[in-house]
PDB file of C-alpha atoms in Angstrom:
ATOM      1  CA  UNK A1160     -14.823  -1.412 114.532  1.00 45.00           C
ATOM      2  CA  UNK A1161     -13.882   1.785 116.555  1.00 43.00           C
ATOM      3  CA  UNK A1162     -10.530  -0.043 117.992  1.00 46.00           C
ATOM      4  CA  UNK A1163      -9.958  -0.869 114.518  1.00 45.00           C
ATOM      5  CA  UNK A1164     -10.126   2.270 113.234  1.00 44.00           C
ATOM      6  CA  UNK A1165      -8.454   3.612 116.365  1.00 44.00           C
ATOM      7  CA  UNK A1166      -5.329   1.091 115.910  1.00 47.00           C
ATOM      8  CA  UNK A1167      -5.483   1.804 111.876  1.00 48.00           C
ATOM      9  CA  UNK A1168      -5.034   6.049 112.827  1.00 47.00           C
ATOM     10  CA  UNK A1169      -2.260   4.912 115.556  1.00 50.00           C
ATOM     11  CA  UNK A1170      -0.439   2.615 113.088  1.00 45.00           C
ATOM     12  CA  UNK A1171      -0.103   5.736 110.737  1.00 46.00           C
ATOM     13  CA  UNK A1172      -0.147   8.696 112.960  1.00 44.00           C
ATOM     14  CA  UNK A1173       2.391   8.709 113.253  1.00 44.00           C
ATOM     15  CA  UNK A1174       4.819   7.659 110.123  1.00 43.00           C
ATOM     16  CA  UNK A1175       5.192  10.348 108.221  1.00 39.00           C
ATOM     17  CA  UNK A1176       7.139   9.095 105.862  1.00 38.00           C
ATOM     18  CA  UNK A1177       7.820  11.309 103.640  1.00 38.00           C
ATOM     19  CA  UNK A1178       3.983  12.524 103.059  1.00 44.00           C
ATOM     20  CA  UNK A1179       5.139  16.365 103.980  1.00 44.00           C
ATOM     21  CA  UNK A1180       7.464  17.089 101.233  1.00 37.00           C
ATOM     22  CA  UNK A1181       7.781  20.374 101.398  1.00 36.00           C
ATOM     23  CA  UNK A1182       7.038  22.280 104.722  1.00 38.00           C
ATOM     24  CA  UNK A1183       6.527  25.641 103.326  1.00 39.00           C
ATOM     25  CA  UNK A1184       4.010  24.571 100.268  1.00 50.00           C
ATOM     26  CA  UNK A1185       2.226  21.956 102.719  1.00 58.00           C
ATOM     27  CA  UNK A1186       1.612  18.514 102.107  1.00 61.00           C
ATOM     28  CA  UNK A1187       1.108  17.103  98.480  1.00 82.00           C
ATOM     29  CA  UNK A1188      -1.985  15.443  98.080  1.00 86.00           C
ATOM     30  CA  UNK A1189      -0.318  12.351  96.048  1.00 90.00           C
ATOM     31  CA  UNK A1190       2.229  11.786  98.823  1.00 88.00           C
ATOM     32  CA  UNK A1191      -0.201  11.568 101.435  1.00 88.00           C
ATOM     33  CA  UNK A1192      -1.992   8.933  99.560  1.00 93.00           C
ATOM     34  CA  UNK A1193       1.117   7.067  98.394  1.00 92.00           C
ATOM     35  CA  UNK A1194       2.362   7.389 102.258  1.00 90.00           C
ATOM     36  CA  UNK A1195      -1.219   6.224 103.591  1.00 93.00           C
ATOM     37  CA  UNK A1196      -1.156   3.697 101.270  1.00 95.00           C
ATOM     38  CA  UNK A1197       1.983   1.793 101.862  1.00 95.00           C
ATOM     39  CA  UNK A1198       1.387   1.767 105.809  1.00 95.00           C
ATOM     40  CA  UNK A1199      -2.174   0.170 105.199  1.00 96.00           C
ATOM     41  CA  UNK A1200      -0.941  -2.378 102.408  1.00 96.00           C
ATOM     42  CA  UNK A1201       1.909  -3.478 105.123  1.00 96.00           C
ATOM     43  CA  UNK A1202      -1.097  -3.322 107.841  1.00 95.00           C
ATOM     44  CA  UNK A1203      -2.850  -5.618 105.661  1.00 95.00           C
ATOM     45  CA  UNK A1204       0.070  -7.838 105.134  1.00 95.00           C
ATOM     46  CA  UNK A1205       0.933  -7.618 108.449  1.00 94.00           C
ATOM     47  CA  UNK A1206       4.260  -5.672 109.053  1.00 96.00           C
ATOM     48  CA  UNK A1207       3.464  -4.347 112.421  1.00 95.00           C
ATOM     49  CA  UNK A1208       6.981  -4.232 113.413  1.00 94.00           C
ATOM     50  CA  UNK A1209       7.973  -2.245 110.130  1.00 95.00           C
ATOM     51  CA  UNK A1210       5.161   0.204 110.751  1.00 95.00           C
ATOM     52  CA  UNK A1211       5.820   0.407 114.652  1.00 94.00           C
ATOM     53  CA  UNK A1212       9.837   1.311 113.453  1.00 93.00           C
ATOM     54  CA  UNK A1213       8.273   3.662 111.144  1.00 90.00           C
ATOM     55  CA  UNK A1214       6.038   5.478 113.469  1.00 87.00           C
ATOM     56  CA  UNK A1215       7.239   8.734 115.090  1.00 80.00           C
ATOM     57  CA  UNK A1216       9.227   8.816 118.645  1.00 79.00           C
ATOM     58  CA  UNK A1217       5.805   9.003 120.945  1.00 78.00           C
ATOM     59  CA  UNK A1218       4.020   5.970 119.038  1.00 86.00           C
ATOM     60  CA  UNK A1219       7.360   4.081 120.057  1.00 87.00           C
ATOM     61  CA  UNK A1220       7.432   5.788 123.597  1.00 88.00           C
ATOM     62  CA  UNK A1221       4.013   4.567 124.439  1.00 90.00           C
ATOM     63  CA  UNK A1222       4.082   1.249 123.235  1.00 93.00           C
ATOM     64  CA  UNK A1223       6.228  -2.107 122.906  1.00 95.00           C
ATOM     65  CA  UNK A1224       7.039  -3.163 119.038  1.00 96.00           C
ATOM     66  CA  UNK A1225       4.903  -6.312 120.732  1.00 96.00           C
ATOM     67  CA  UNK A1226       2.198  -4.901 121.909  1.00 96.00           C
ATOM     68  CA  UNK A1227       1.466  -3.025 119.125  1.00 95.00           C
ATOM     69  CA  UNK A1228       2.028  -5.863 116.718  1.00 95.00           C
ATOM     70  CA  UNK A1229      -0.015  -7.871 118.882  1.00 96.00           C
ATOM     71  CA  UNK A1230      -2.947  -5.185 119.411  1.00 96.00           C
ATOM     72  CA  UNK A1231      -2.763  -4.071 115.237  1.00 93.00           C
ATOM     73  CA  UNK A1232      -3.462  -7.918 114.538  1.00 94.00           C
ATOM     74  CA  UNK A1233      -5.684  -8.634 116.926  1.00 96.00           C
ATOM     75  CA  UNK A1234      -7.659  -5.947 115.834  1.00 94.00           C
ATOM     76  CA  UNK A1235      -7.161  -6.931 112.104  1.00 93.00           C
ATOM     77  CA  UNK A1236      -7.762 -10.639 112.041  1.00 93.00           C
ATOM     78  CA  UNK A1237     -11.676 -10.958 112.372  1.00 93.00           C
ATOM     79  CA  UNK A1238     -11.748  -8.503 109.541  1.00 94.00           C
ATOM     80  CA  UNK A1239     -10.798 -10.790 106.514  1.00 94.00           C
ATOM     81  CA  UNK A1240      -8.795  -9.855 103.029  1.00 95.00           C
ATOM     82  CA  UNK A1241      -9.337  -6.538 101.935  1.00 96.00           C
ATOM     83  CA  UNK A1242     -11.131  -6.755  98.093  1.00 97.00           C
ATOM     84  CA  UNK A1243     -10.741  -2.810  97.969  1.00 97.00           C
ATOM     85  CA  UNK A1244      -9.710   0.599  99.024  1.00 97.00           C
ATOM     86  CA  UNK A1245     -10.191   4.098  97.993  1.00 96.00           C
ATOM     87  CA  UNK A1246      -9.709   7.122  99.608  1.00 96.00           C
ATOM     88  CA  UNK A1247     -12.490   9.707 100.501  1.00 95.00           C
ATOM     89  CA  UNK A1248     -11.130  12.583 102.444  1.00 95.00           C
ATOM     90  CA  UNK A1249      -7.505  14.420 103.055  1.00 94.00           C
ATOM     91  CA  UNK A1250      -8.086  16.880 105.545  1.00 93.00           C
ATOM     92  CA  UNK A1251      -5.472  19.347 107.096  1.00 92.00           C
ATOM     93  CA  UNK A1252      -5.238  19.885 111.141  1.00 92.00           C
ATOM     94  CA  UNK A1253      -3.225  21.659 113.300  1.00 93.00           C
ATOM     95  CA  UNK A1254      -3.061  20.812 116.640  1.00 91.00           C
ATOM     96  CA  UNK A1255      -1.476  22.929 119.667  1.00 93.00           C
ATOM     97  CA  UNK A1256      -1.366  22.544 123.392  1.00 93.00           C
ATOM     98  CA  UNK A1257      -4.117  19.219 123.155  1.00 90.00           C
ATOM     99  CA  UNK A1258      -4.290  16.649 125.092  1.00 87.00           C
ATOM    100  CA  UNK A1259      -2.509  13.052 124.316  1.00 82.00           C
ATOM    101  CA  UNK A1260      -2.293  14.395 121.098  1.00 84.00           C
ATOM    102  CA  UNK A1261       1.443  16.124 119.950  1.00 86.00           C
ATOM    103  CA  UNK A1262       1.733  20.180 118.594  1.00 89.00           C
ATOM    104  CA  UNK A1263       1.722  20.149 115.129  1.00 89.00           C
ATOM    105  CA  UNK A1264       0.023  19.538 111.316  1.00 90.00           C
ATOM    106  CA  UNK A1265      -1.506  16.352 110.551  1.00 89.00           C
ATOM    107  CA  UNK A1266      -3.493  15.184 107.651  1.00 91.00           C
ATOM    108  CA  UNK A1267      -5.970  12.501 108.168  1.00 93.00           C
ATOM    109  CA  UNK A1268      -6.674  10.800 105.284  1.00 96.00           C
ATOM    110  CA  UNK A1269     -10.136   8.397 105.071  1.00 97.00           C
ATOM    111  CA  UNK A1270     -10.963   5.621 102.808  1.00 98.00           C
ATOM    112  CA  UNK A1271     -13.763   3.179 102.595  1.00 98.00           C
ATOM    113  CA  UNK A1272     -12.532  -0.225 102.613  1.00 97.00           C
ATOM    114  CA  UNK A1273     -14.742  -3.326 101.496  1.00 98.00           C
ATOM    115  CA  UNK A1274     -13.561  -6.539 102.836  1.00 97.00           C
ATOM    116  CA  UNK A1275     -13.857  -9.797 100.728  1.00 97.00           C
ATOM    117  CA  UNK A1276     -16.596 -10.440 102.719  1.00 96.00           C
ATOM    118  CA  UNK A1277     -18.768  -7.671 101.162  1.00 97.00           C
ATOM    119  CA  UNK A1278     -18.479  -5.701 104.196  1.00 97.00           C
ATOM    120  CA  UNK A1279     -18.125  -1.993 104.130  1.00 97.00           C
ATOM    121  CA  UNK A1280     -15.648  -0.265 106.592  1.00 96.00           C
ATOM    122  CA  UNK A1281     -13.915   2.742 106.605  1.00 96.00           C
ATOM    123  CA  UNK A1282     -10.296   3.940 107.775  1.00 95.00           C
ATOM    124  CA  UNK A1283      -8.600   6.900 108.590  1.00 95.00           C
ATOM    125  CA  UNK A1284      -4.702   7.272 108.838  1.00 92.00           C
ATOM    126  CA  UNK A1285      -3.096  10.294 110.230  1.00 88.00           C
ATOM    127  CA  UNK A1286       0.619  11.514 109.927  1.00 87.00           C
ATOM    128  CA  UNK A1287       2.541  14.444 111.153  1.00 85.00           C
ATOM    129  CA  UNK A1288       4.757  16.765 109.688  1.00 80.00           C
ATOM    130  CA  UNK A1289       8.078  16.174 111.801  1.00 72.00           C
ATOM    131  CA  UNK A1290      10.173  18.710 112.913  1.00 68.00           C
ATOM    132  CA  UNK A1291      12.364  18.525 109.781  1.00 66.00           C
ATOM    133  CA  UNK A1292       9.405  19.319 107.319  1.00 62.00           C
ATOM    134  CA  UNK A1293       9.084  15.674 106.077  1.00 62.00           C
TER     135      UNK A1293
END
């Protein structure tokens, strides 16, 4: 479950697409959670290679579309069909001078997932605001 929830936060840490609107107002709740959203429905439907292309520059410099592909569904597979998803938790971070982990302001978004199983898990997705405020 942890390298789950680790590969879920890597597939997503790092696409911010578009879930920083507006750099000087911060992050809009909504487009977190539309962002979040569409990375773990193409997770689920597995797109690895569109959320590896999506990811931001260090995602990319530290590993292969393959591997990641490979290591996302490897991950994913044992888990089963999602039945549902809602979010929990947005929370706001900034990070500076730590380690493995780039300057800047991420939100980490968590949901609790059940699986069509009946099993319970729970996800968190992180993106950063890019250098461009987006």
């Amino acid at each position: 479950m942890n390298k789950l929830i680790a590969q879920c936060v890597l597939a997503s840490v790092m696409t911010a697409a578009g879930a920083f609107a507006h750099a000087e107002t911060g992050p809009s709740a909504d487009a977190l959670l539309q962002s979040t959203e569409s990375v773990l429905k193409q997770i689920d439907d597995g797109h690895f290679d569109d959320v590896w292309r999506d990811s931001a520059a260090f995602v990319g410099n530290t590993y292969t579309e393959q591997r990641f592909g490979d290591d996302t569904r490897r991950s994913r597979a044992p888990l089963g069909a999602v039945a549902k998803r809602g979010w929990s938790d947005i929370t706001l971070i900034q990070f500076s001078n730590a380690k493995d982990v780039p300057d800047g302001l991420y939100a980490n978004v968590d949901f609790t997932t059940t699986l069509q199983s009946g099993k319970t898990m729970f996800e968190k997705l992180s993106s950063r605001q890019e250098s461009d405020g987006k």
